[in-house]
Amino acid sequence: KQWYQRRVRVEELVLEQDKNNAQLRDSIFKLRQEISDLKQQRKEEQSAREKEKEKIVGDGAKKVEALKGEVSELTKQNSELLVRNKSLSDGLKRGNGENKDLAAKDEEIGKLK
C-alpha cells in the first residue's frame, strides 16, 4: 500500500511538473513574441524618426528628445522582458531538474518492487 501511495504521488508530481513546464513554455513563447514586437516597433519608430528629421529642421531638436525618451522606455521594457525570459528559462531548467529527480525516485521505487 505504501508503494502504491508513493507511486500515485510520483505520478501526481510528474503531471504537475508537466503542467508547469507547459505554462513556462507558453510564457517564454509570449515573451519572445513581445520582444519581437518591441523590436519591430522600435524599427518602425526609428524609421519614423529619420523621416521626421529630414522634414523638420526648426523644431526637430524637441521632437528628437521626445523620441529618445520613447526609445529609452522601450529599451527598459525590453530589458525587463529579457529578465523575465531568463527567470522563466531558469524555472524551466529547475523544472527539468525536478523531473530528473522524480525519474530517479521512480527508479528507486522500481527497485523496491
The first five atom37 places (N, CA, C, CB, O) and aatype in JSON, in Angstrom:
{
  "aatype": [11, 5, 17, 18, 5, 1, 1, 19, 1, 19, 6, 6, 10, 19, 10, 6, 5, 3, 11, 2, 2, 0, 5, 10, 1, 3, 15, 9, 13, 11, 10, 1, 5, 6, 9, 15, 3, 10, 11, 5, 5, 1, 11, 6, 6, 5, 15, 0, 1, 6, 11, 6, 11, 6, 11, 9, 19, 7, 3, 7, 0, 11, 11, 19, 6, 0, 10, 11, 7, 6, 19, 15, 6, 10, 16, 11, 5, 2, 15, 6, 10, 10, 19, 1, 2, 11, 15, 10, 15, 3, 7, 10, 11, 1, 7, 2, 7, 6, 2, 11, 3, 10, 0, 0, 11, 3, 6, 6, 9, 7, 11, 10, 11],
  "atom_mask": [
    [1, 1, 1, 1, 1],
    [1, 1, 1, 1, 1],
    [1, 1, 1, 1, 1],
    [1, 1, 1, 1, 1],
    [1, 1, 1, 1, 1],
    [1, 1, 1, 1, 1],
    [1, 1, 1, 1, 1],
    [1, 1, 1, 1, 1],
    [1, 1, 1, 1, 1],
    [1, 1, 1, 1, 1],
    [1, 1, 1, 1, 1],
    [1, 1, 1, 1, 1],
    [1, 1, 1, 1, 1],
    [1, 1, 1, 1, 1],
    [1, 1, 1, 1, 1],
    [1, 1, 1, 1, 1],
    [1, 1, 1, 1, 1],
    [1, 1, 1, 1, 1],
    [1, 1, 1, 1, 1],
    [1, 1, 1, 1, 1],
    [1, 1, 1, 1, 1],
    [1, 1, 1, 1, 1],
    [1, 1, 1, 1, 1],
    [1, 1, 1, 1, 1],
    [1, 1, 1, 1, 1],
    [1, 1, 1, 1, 1],
    [1, 1, 1, 1, 1],
    [1, 1, 1, 1, 1],
    [1, 1, 1, 1, 1],
    [1, 1, 1, 1, 1],
    [1, 1, 1, 1, 1],
    [1, 1, 1, 1, 1],
    [1, 1, 1, 1, 1],
    [1, 1, 1, 1, 1],
    [1, 1, 1, 1, 1],
    [1, 1, 1, 1, 1],
    [1, 1, 1, 1, 1],
    [1, 1, 1, 1, 1],
    [1, 1, 1, 1, 1],
    [1, 1, 1, 1, 1],
    [1, 1, 1, 1, 1],
    [1, 1, 1, 1, 1],
    [1, 1, 1, 1, 1],
    [1, 1, 1, 1, 1],
    [1, 1, 1, 1, 1],
    [1, 1, 1, 1, 1],
    [1, 1, 1, 1, 1],
    [1, 1, 1, 1, 1],
    [1, 1, 1, 1, 1],
    [1, 1, 1, 1, 1],
    [1, 1, 1, 1, 1],
    [1, 1, 1, 1, 1],
    [1, 1, 1, 1, 1],
    [1, 1, 1, 1, 1],
    [1, 1, 1, 1, 1],
    [1, 1, 1, 1, 1],
    [1, 1, 1, 1, 1],
    [1, 1, 1, 0, 1],
    [1, 1, 1, 1, 1],
    [1, 1, 1, 0, 1],
    [1, 1, 1, 1, 1],
    [1, 1, 1, 1, 1],
    [1, 1, 1, 1, 1],
    [1, 1, 1, 1, 1],
    [1, 1, 1, 1, 1],
    [1, 1, 1, 1, 1],
    [1, 1, 1, 1, 1],
    [1, 1, 1, 1, 1],
    [1, 1, 1, 0, 1],
    [1, 1, 1, 1, 1],
    [1, 1, 1, 1, 1],
    [1, 1, 1, 1, 1],
    [1, 1, 1, 1, 1],
    [1, 1, 1, 1, 1],
    [1, 1, 1, 1, 1],
    [1, 1, 1, 1, 1],
    [1, 1, 1, 1, 1],
    [1, 1, 1, 1, 1],
    [1, 1, 1, 1, 1],
    [1, 1, 1, 1, 1],
    [1, 1, 1, 1, 1],
    [1, 1, 1, 1, 1],
    [1, 1, 1, 1, 1],
    [1, 1, 1, 1, 1],
    [1, 1, 1, 1, 1],
    [1, 1, 1, 1, 1],
    [1, 1, 1, 1, 1],
    [1, 1, 1, 1, 1],
    [1, 1, 1, 1, 1],
    [1, 1, 1, 1, 1],
    [1, 1, 1, 0, 1],
    [1, 1, 1, 1, 1],
    [1, 1, 1, 1, 1],
    [1, 1, 1, 1, 1],
    [1, 1, 1, 0, 1],
    [1, 1, 1, 1, 1],
    [1, 1, 1, 0, 1],
    [1, 1, 1, 1, 1],
    [1, 1, 1, 1, 1],
    [1, 1, 1, 1, 1],
    [1, 1, 1, 1, 1],
    [1, 1, 1, 1, 1],
    [1, 1, 1, 1, 1],
    [1, 1, 1, 1, 1],
    [1, 1, 1, 1, 1],
    [1, 1, 1, 1, 1],
    [1, 1, 1, 1, 1],
    [1, 1, 1, 1, 1],
    [1, 1, 1, 1, 1],
    [1, 1, 1, 0, 1],
    [1, 1, 1, 1, 1],
    [1, 1, 1, 1, 1],
    [1, 1, 1, 1, 1]
  ],
  "atom_positions": [
    [[0.82, -1.2, 0.0], [0.0, 0.0, 0.0], [0.87, 1.26, 0.0], [-0.94, 0.0, 1.21], [0.58, 2.23, -0.71]],
    [[1.93, 1.25, 0.8], [2.83, 2.42, 0.83], [3.44, 2.64, -0.55], [3.95, 2.22, 1.89], [3.55, 3.78, -1.01]],
    [[3.83, 1.57, -1.17], [4.44, 1.7, -2.51], [3.45, 2.34, -3.47], [4.89, 0.31, -3.04], [3.8, 3.21, -4.25]],
    [[2.19, 1.88, -3.39], [1.17, 2.42, -4.29], [0.96, 3.91, -4.03], [-0.16, 1.65, -4.11], [0.84, 4.7, -4.97]],
    [[0.91, 4.3, -2.77], [0.74, 5.71, -2.43], [1.91, 6.54, -2.96], [0.6, 5.9, -0.9], [1.73, 7.64, -3.49]],
    [[3.12, 6.0, -2.81], [4.29, 6.71, -3.34], [4.21, 6.83, -4.85], [5.6, 5.99, -2.93], [4.5, 7.88, -5.43]],
    [[3.81, 5.76, -5.47], [3.71, 5.75, -6.94], [2.67, 6.78, -7.4], [3.34, 4.33, -7.45], [2.91, 7.52, -8.36]],
    [[1.54, 6.82, -6.74], [0.49, 7.78, -7.09], [1.01, 9.19, -6.89], [-0.79, 7.55, -6.24], [0.77, 10.06, -7.73]],
    [[1.73, 9.44, -5.81], [2.27, 10.78, -5.54], [3.29, 11.17, -6.61], [2.92, 10.83, -4.14], [3.3, 12.31, -7.07]],
    [[4.13, 10.22, -7.0], [5.11, 10.49, -8.05], [4.39, 10.85, -9.34], [6.05, 9.28, -8.27], [4.78, 11.79, -10.03]],
    [[3.35, 10.1, -9.67], [2.6, 10.39, -10.89], [1.93, 11.76, -10.8], [1.54, 9.3, -11.13], [1.89, 12.49, -11.79]],
    [[1.41, 12.11, -9.63], [0.81, 13.44, -9.45], [1.86, 14.53, -9.65], [0.18, 13.56, -8.05], [1.6, 15.54, -10.3]],
    [[3.04, 14.31, -9.09], [4.12, 15.29, -9.23], [4.56, 15.43, -10.68], [5.31, 14.9, -8.35], [4.85, 16.53, -11.15]],
    [[4.63, 14.31, -11.37], [5.02, 14.35, -12.78], [3.98, 15.13, -13.6], [5.18, 12.91, -13.34], [4.34, 15.95, -14.44]],
    [[2.71, 14.87, -13.35], [1.66, 15.59, -14.06], [1.7, 17.09, -13.74], [0.29, 15.02, -13.71], [1.53, 17.93, -14.62]],
    [[1.92, 17.39, -12.47], [2.01, 18.8, -12.06], [3.2, 19.47, -12.74], [2.13, 18.92, -10.52], [3.1, 20.61, -13.2]],
    [[4.32, 18.77, -12.8], [5.51, 19.33, -13.44], [5.29, 19.51, -14.94], [6.73, 18.44, -13.19], [5.73, 20.51, -15.51]],
    [[4.62, 18.57, -15.57], [4.31, 18.71, -16.99], [3.45, 19.95, -17.23], [3.6, 17.45, -17.53], [3.67, 20.69, -18.18]],
    [[2.48, 20.15, -16.35], [1.62, 21.34, -16.46], [2.45, 22.61, -16.29], [0.47, 21.29, -15.4], [2.31, 23.57, -17.05]],
    [[3.31, 22.61, -15.28], [4.17, 23.78, -15.04], [5.1, 24.04, -16.23], [5.01, 23.57, -13.77], [5.28, 25.18, -16.64]],
    [[5.66, 22.98, -16.77], [6.54, 23.13, -17.93], [5.79, 23.71, -19.13], [7.17, 21.79, -18.31], [6.31, 24.55, -19.85]],
    [[4.57, 23.25, -19.32], [3.76, 23.77, -20.43], [3.48, 25.26, -20.23], [2.42, 22.99, -20.56], [3.53, 26.05, -21.18]],
    [[3.18, 25.64, -18.99], [2.94, 27.06, -18.71], [4.21, 27.87, -18.93], [2.44, 27.24, -17.26], [4.15, 28.98, -19.47]],
    [[5.35, 27.33, -18.52], [6.61, 28.04, -18.73], [6.9, 28.2, -20.22], [7.77, 27.29, -18.05], [7.3, 29.28, -20.66]],
    [[6.7, 27.14, -20.99], [6.94, 27.23, -22.43], [6.02, 28.27, -23.06], [6.72, 25.85, -23.09], [6.43, 29.04, -23.93]],
    [[4.76, 28.28, -22.62], [3.8, 29.26, -23.14], [4.25, 30.68, -22.79], [2.39, 28.99, -22.59], [4.2, 31.58, -23.63]],
    [[4.67, 30.87, -21.56], [5.12, 32.21, -21.13], [6.36, 32.63, -21.91], [5.42, 32.22, -19.62], [6.47, 33.78, -22.32]],
    [[7.29, 31.71, -22.1], [8.51, 32.03, -22.86], [8.14, 32.39, -24.3], [9.5, 30.82, -22.84], [8.69, 33.35, -24.85]],
    [[7.22, 31.65, -24.89], [6.79, 31.95, -26.25], [6.19, 33.36, -26.31], [5.75, 30.91, -26.75], [6.5, 34.13, -27.21]],
    [[5.33, 33.69, -25.33], [4.7, 35.0, -25.31], [5.74, 36.1, -25.13], [3.64, 35.07, -24.19], [5.67, 37.15, -25.77]],
    [[6.71, 35.87, -24.25], [7.76, 36.87, -24.05], [8.59, 37.07, -25.3], [8.66, 36.47, -22.89], [8.92, 38.2, -25.66]],
    [[8.92, 35.99, -25.97], [9.68, 36.11, -27.22], [8.88, 36.9, -28.25], [10.04, 34.72, -27.78], [9.44, 37.71, -28.99]],
    [[7.57, 36.66, -28.29], [6.72, 37.39, -29.23], [6.68, 38.87, -28.86], [5.28, 36.81, -29.23], [6.75, 39.74, -29.73]],
    [[6.59, 39.16, -27.56], [6.59, 40.56, -27.11], [7.91, 41.23, -27.49], [6.36, 40.65, -25.58], [7.92, 42.36, -27.96]],
    [[9.01, 40.53, -27.28], [10.32, 41.08, -27.63], [10.39, 41.35, -29.13], [11.46, 40.12, -27.2], [10.87, 42.4, -29.55]],
    [[9.92, 40.4, -29.92], [9.91, 40.57, -31.37], [9.05, 41.78, -31.77], [9.38, 39.29, -32.05], [9.44, 42.58, -32.62]],
    [[7.88, 41.9, -31.14], [7.0, 43.04, -31.42], [7.67, 44.35, -31.05], [5.67, 42.89, -30.67], [7.58, 45.34, -31.78]],
    [[8.34, 44.36, -29.9], [9.03, 45.58, -29.47], [10.16, 45.94, -30.42], [9.57, 45.42, -28.04], [10.38, 47.12, -30.71]],
    [[10.88, 44.94, -30.9], [11.96, 45.21, -31.87], [11.38, 45.8, -33.15], [12.75, 43.91, -32.17], [11.93, 46.75, -33.71]],
    [[10.27, 45.22, -33.61], [9.63, 45.73, -34.82], [9.14, 47.15, -34.59], [8.46, 44.83, -35.24], [9.3, 48.02, -35.44]],
    [[8.54, 47.38, -33.43], [8.04, 48.72, -33.09], [9.22, 49.7, -33.05], [7.29, 48.7, -31.74], [9.11, 50.82, -33.54]],
    [[10.31, 49.28, -32.48], [11.49, 50.14, -32.4], [12.0, 50.47, -33.8], [12.6, 49.47, -31.57], [12.38, 51.61, -34.07]],
    [[12.02, 49.49, -34.7], [12.46, 49.73, -36.07], [11.54, 50.74, -36.76], [12.49, 48.42, -36.88], [12.0, 51.66, -37.43]],
    [[10.23, 50.55, -36.56], [9.27, 51.46, -37.18], [9.43, 52.87, -36.62], [7.83, 50.96, -36.96], [9.37, 53.85, -37.37]],
    [[9.62, 52.97, -35.31], [9.8, 54.29, -34.71], [11.1, 54.94, -35.18], [9.78, 54.18, -33.19], [11.15, 56.15, -35.38]],
    [[12.12, 54.13, -35.33], [13.4, 54.68, -35.81], [13.24, 55.2, -37.24], [14.51, 53.61, -35.74], [13.76, 56.26, -37.58]],
    [[12.53, 54.46, -38.06], [12.28, 54.89, -39.42], [11.48, 56.19, -39.43], [11.54, 53.8, -40.21], [11.77, 57.11, -40.2]],
    [[10.48, 56.25, -38.58], [9.66, 57.47, -38.49], [10.52, 58.65, -38.02], [8.47, 57.25, -37.53], [10.35, 59.77, -38.49]],
    [[11.42, 58.38, -37.08], [12.3, 59.45, -36.59], [13.19, 59.99, -37.7], [13.16, 58.95, -35.43], [13.39, 61.2, -37.81]],
    [[13.7, 59.1, -38.52], [14.57, 59.55, -39.61], [13.8, 60.44, -40.59], [15.15, 58.33, -40.35], [14.31, 61.47, -41.03]],
    [[12.58, 60.04, -40.93], [11.77, 60.85, -41.84], [11.45, 62.2, -41.21], [10.46, 60.11, -42.21], [11.47, 63.23, -41.89]],
    [[11.16, 62.2, -39.93], [10.84, 63.43, -39.22], [12.04, 64.38, -39.21], [10.4, 63.13, -37.79], [11.88, 65.59, -39.37]],
    [[13.22, 63.84, -39.02], [14.42, 64.67, -39.02], [14.63, 65.34, -40.37], [15.65, 63.84, -38.64], [15.02, 66.5, -40.46]],
    [[14.37, 64.57, -41.43], [14.54, 65.13, -42.77], [13.53, 66.23, -43.05], [14.4, 64.01, -43.83], [13.86, 67.23, -43.68]],
    [[12.28, 66.08, -42.57], [11.22, 67.04, -42.82], [11.35, 68.32, -41.99], [9.89, 66.41, -42.54], [11.24, 69.43, -42.51]],
    [[11.6, 68.14, -40.72], [11.54, 69.29, -39.81], [12.94, 69.61, -39.3], [10.58, 69.01, -38.62], [13.59, 68.77, -38.66]],
    [[13.4, 70.82, -39.59], [14.72, 71.25, -39.1], [14.55, 72.14, -37.88], [15.5, 71.99, -40.22], [15.28, 71.99, -36.9]],
    [[13.61, 73.07, -37.95], [13.42, 74.07, -36.89], [13.17, 73.47, -35.51], [0.0, 0.0, 0.0], [13.97, 73.67, -34.59]],
    [[12.07, 72.73, -35.36], [11.74, 72.18, -34.05], [12.11, 70.7, -33.95], [10.24, 72.36, -33.76], [11.6, 69.97, -33.11]],
    [[13.0, 70.29, -34.83], [13.45, 68.89, -34.83], [14.11, 68.47, -33.54], [0.0, 0.0, 0.0], [13.95, 67.33, -33.11]],
    [[14.84, 69.37, -32.9], [15.56, 69.01, -31.67], [14.59, 68.58, -30.57], [16.41, 70.19, -31.18], [14.86, 67.62, -29.85]],
    [[13.45, 69.28, -30.44], [12.46, 68.93, -29.42], [11.88, 67.54, -29.69], [11.32, 69.99, -29.39], [11.74, 66.72, -28.78]],
    [[11.55, 67.3, -30.94], [10.96, 66.0, -31.29], [11.96, 64.86, -31.1], [10.47, 66.02, -32.74], [11.59, 63.77, -30.65]],
    [[13.22, 65.11, -31.43], [14.26, 64.09, -31.25], [14.38, 63.73, -29.77], [15.62, 64.57, -31.81], [14.51, 62.56, -29.43]],
    [[14.34, 64.72, -28.9], [14.43, 64.46, -27.46], [13.25, 63.6, -26.97], [14.48, 65.78, -26.68], [13.42, 62.69, -26.17]],
    [[12.06, 63.91, -27.48], [10.88, 63.13, -27.1], [11.02, 61.69, -27.57], [9.6, 63.76, -27.68], [10.67, 60.76, -26.85]],
    [[11.52, 61.51, -28.78], [11.69, 60.15, -29.3], [12.78, 59.39, -28.54], [12.04, 60.2, -30.79], [12.68, 58.18, -28.36]],
    [[13.8, 60.11, -28.1], [14.83, 59.45, -27.29], [14.22, 58.89, -26.02], [15.97, 60.44, -26.95], [14.58, 57.8, -25.57]],
    [[13.29, 59.64, -25.43], [12.59, 59.15, -24.24], [11.81, 57.87, -24.53], [0.0, 0.0, 0.0], [11.8, 56.95, -23.72]],
    [[11.17, 57.83, -25.69], [10.43, 56.63, -26.08], [11.37, 55.44, -26.25], [9.64, 56.88, -27.38], [11.07, 54.34, -25.8]],
    [[12.5, 55.67, -26.9], [13.47, 54.58, -27.1], [13.98, 54.1, -25.75], [14.65, 55.05, -28.0], [14.15, 52.9, -25.52]],
    [[14.23, 55.05, -24.86], [14.69, 54.69, -23.52], [13.66, 53.81, -22.82], [14.97, 55.96, -22.69], [14.01, 52.82, -22.18]],
    [[12.4, 54.17, -22.94], [11.33, 53.39, -22.32], [11.24, 52.0, -22.96], [9.99, 54.12, -22.45], [11.08, 51.0, -22.26]],
    [[11.34, 51.94, -24.29], [11.29, 50.64, -24.97], [12.49, 49.78, -24.59], [11.25, 50.84, -26.5], [12.36, 48.57, -24.4]],
    [[13.65, 50.39, -24.47], [14.84, 49.66, -24.05], [14.65, 49.11, -22.64], [16.1, 50.56, -24.12], [15.02, 47.97, -22.35]],
    [[14.07, 49.93, -21.77], [13.8, 49.5, -20.4], [12.81, 48.32, -20.42], [13.23, 50.68, -19.55], [13.02, 47.32, -19.74]],
    [[11.76, 48.46, -21.2], [10.78, 47.37, -21.29], [11.42, 46.12, -21.85], [9.59, 47.79, -22.17], [11.16, 45.01, -21.37]],
    [[12.27, 46.27, -22.85], [12.95, 45.13, -23.45], [13.85, 44.46, -22.41], [13.78, 45.57, -24.67], [13.88, 43.23, -22.33]],
    [[14.57, 45.25, -21.63], [15.43, 44.69, -20.58], [14.6, 43.91, -19.57], [16.22, 45.8, -19.88], [14.98, 42.83, -19.14]],
    [[13.45, 44.49, -19.18], [12.58, 43.8, -18.24], [12.08, 42.48, -18.81], [11.39, 44.7, -17.87], [12.0, 41.48, -18.09]],
    [[11.75, 42.48, -20.09], [11.29, 41.23, -20.72], [12.42, 40.2, -20.78], [10.76, 41.52, -22.14], [12.19, 39.01, -20.59]],
    [[13.62, 40.67, -21.04], [14.76, 39.74, -21.06], [14.99, 39.13, -19.69], [16.02, 40.45, -21.54], [15.29, 37.94, -19.58]],
    [[14.84, 39.93, -18.65], [14.99, 39.42, -17.28], [13.88, 38.4, -16.99], [14.94, 40.59, -16.25], [14.14, 37.34, -16.43]],
    [[12.64, 38.73, -17.38], [11.54, 37.79, -17.17], [11.77, 36.5, -17.95], [10.21, 38.42, -17.58], [11.5, 35.41, -17.46]],
    [[12.27, 36.65, -19.16], [12.55, 35.48, -20.0], [13.62, 34.6, -19.34], [13.01, 35.92, -21.42], [13.49, 33.38, -19.31]],
    [[14.68, 35.23, -18.81], [15.73, 34.46, -18.13], [15.17, 33.76, -16.9], [16.91, 35.38, -17.72], [15.51, 32.61, -16.63]],
    [[14.32, 34.45, -16.18], [13.72, 33.87, -14.98], [12.88, 32.65, -15.36], [12.85, 34.92, -14.25], [12.94, 31.61, -14.7]],
    [[12.09, 32.78, -16.43], [11.28, 31.64, -16.88], [12.17, 30.5, -17.39], [10.31, 32.09, -18.0], [11.89, 29.33, -17.16]],
    [[13.23, 30.87, -18.07], [14.16, 29.85, -18.56], [14.81, 29.11, -17.39], [15.25, 30.49, -19.45], [14.94, 27.89, -17.42]],
    [[15.2, 29.87, -16.36], [15.78, 29.24, -15.17], [14.76, 28.33, -14.51], [16.27, 30.3, -14.17], [15.1, 27.24, -14.05]],
    [[13.51, 28.78, -14.46], [12.45, 27.95, -13.89], [12.24, 26.68, -14.68], [0.0, 0.0, 0.0], [12.0, 25.62, -14.11]],
    [[12.33, 26.79, -15.98], [12.2, 25.6, -16.83], [13.34, 24.64, -16.56], [12.16, 26.0, -18.32], [13.14, 23.42, -16.5]],
    [[14.55, 25.18, -16.41], [15.7, 24.32, -16.09], [15.5, 23.63, -14.75], [17.01, 25.14, -16.08], [15.79, 22.44, -14.6]],
    [[15.0, 24.4, -13.76], [14.73, 23.79, -12.45], [13.68, 22.71, -12.59], [14.26, 24.86, -11.43], [13.79, 21.64, -12.0]],
    [[12.65, 22.99, -13.39], [11.6, 22.01, -13.59], [12.14, 20.74, -14.22], [0.0, 0.0, 0.0], [11.75, 19.63, -13.85]],
    [[13.05, 20.91, -15.18], [13.66, 19.74, -15.8], [14.48, 18.96, -14.77], [14.54, 20.15, -16.99], [14.5, 17.73, -14.79]],
    [[15.16, 19.69, -13.89], [15.92, 19.03, -12.82], [15.01, 18.25, -11.9], [0.0, 0.0, 0.0], [15.32, 17.14, -11.47]],
    [[13.86, 18.86, -11.58], [12.9, 18.17, -10.74], [12.35, 16.93, -11.44], [11.75, 19.11, -10.35], [12.12, 15.91, -10.79]],
    [[12.16, 17.01, -12.74], [11.72, 15.83, -13.49], [12.75, 14.71, -13.37], [11.49, 16.18, -14.97], [12.4, 13.55, -13.21]],
    [[14.03, 15.1, -13.46], [15.09, 14.09, -13.31], [15.06, 13.48, -11.91], [16.48, 14.7, -13.59], [15.24, 12.28, -11.75]],
    [[14.82, 14.33, -10.9], [14.72, 13.84, -9.52], [13.56, 12.87, -9.4], [14.55, 15.01, -8.53], [13.67, 11.83, -8.75]],
    [[12.43, 13.22, -10.02], [11.27, 12.33, -9.98], [11.56, 11.01, -10.69], [10.05, 13.02, -10.62], [11.14, 9.95, -10.24]],
    [[12.29, 11.1, -11.78], [12.65, 9.87, -12.5], [13.54, 9.0, -11.63], [13.36, 10.21, -13.83], [13.4, 7.78, -11.6]],
    [[14.48, 9.64, -10.91], [15.36, 8.88, -10.02], [14.54, 8.23, -8.9], [16.47, 9.79, -9.43], [14.77, 7.07, -8.55]],
    [[13.59, 8.98, -8.34], [12.73, 8.42, -7.3], [11.89, 7.27, -7.85], [11.82, 9.5, -6.71], [11.7, 6.25, -7.19]],
    [[11.4, 7.44, -9.06], [10.62, 6.4, -9.71], [11.47, 5.14, -9.88], [10.08, 6.88, -11.07], [11.0, 4.02, -9.68]],
    [[12.74, 5.35, -10.25], [13.65, 4.22, -10.41], [13.87, 3.53, -9.07], [15.0, 4.69, -11.01], [13.92, 2.3, -9.0]],
    [[14.01, 4.32, -8.01], [14.17, 3.75, -6.68], [12.92, 2.93, -6.29], [14.43, 4.86, -5.64], [13.03, 1.85, -5.72]],
    [[11.77, 3.48, -6.61], [10.53, 2.76, -6.32], [10.49, 1.45, -7.09], [9.3, 3.64, -6.66], [10.06, 0.42, -6.59]],
    [[10.96, 1.54, -8.33], [11.0, 0.32, -9.15], [11.92, -0.73, -8.54], [0.0, 0.0, 0.0], [11.65, -1.93, -8.62]],
    [[13.01, -0.28, -7.93], [13.94, -1.22, -7.28], [13.33, -1.83, -6.03], [15.25, -0.5, -6.93], [13.64, -2.96, -5.66]],
    [[12.45, -1.06, -5.37], [11.8, -1.56, -4.15], [10.79, -2.67, -4.45], [11.11, -0.42, -3.41], [10.45, -3.47, -3.58]],
    [[10.32, -2.7, -5.7], [9.36, -3.74, -6.09], [10.04, -5.07, -5.88], [8.88, -3.58, -7.59], [9.45, -6.12, -6.14]]
  ]
}
